[in-house]
Tab-separated table of C-alpha atoms in Angstrom:
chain	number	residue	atom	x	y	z
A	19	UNK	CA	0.000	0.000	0.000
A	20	UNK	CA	1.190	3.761	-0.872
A	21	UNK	CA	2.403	5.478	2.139
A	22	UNK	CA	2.125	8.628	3.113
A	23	UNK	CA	5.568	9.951	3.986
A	24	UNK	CA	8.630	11.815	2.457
A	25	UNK	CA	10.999	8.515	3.544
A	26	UNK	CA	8.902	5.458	2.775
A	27	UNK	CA	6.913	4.819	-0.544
A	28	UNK	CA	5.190	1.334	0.342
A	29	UNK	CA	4.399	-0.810	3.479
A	30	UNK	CA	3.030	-4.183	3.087
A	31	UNK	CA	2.093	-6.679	6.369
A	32	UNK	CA	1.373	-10.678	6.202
A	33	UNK	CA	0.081	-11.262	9.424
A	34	UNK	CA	0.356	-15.326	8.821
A	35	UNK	CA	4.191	-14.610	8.038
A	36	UNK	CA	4.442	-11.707	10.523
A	37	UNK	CA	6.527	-10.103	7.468
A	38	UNK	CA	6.309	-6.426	7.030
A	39	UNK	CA	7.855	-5.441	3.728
A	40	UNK	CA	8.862	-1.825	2.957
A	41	UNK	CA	10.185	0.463	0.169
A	42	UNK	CA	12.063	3.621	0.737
A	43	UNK	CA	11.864	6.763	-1.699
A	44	UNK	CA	15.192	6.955	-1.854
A	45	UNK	CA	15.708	3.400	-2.838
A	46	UNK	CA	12.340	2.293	-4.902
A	47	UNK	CA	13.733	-0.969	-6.256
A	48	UNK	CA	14.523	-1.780	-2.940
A	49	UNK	CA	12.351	-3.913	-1.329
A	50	UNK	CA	13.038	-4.701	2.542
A	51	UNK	CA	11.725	-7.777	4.660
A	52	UNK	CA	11.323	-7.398	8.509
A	53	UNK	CA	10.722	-10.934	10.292
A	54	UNK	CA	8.775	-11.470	13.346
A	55	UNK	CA	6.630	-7.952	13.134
A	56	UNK	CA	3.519	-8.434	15.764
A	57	UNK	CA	0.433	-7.084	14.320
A	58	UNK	CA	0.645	-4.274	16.622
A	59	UNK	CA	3.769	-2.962	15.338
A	60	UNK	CA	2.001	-2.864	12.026
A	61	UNK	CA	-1.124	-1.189	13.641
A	62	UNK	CA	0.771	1.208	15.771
A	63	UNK	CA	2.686	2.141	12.371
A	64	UNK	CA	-0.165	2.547	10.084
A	65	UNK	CA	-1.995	4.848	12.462
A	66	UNK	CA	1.418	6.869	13.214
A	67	UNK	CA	1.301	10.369	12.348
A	68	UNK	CA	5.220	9.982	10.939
A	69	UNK	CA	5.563	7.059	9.190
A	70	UNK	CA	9.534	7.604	9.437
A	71	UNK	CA	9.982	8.807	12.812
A	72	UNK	CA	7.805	5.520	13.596
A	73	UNK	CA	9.895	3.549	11.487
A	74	UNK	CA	13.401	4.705	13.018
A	75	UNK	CA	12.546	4.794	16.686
A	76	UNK	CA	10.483	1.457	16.724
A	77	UNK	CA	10.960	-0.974	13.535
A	78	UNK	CA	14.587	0.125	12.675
A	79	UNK	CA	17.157	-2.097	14.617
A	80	UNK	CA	15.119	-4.184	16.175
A	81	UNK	CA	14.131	-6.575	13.806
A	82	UNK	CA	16.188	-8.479	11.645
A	83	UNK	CA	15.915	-8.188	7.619
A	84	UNK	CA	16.442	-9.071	4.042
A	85	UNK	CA	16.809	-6.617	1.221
A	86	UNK	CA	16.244	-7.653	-1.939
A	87	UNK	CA	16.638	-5.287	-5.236
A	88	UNK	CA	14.268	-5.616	-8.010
């Protein structure tokens, strides 16, 4: 889904998988898996009012990734 914010372009959440995937503007054919997201994480990050403040301070560092380029 198209996000709202002047860092990140998409955000995407499997809640089976628990996989949040995530493209940046600055990178668009850049497409980044986070592992083990709860659904709250995704819930708390949708209804953010900075998508990229969210994403620094809570996702960012905490959960491990892949990042795979199109």
């Amino acid at each position: 889904m198209q996000i709202v914010s002047s860092n990140i372009k998409t955000a995407d959440y499997d809640r089976v998988r628990r996989e949040l995937k995530m493209t940046f503007v600055n990178r668009p054919r850049w497409i980044y898996i986070f592992y083990d997201v709860p659904p709250r994480i995704w819930v708390e990050f949708i209804k953010s009012q900075s998508k990229g403040q969210y994403f620094s301070e809570i996702i960012k560092g905490t959960f491990r990734f892949k990042k795979m380029v199109l």
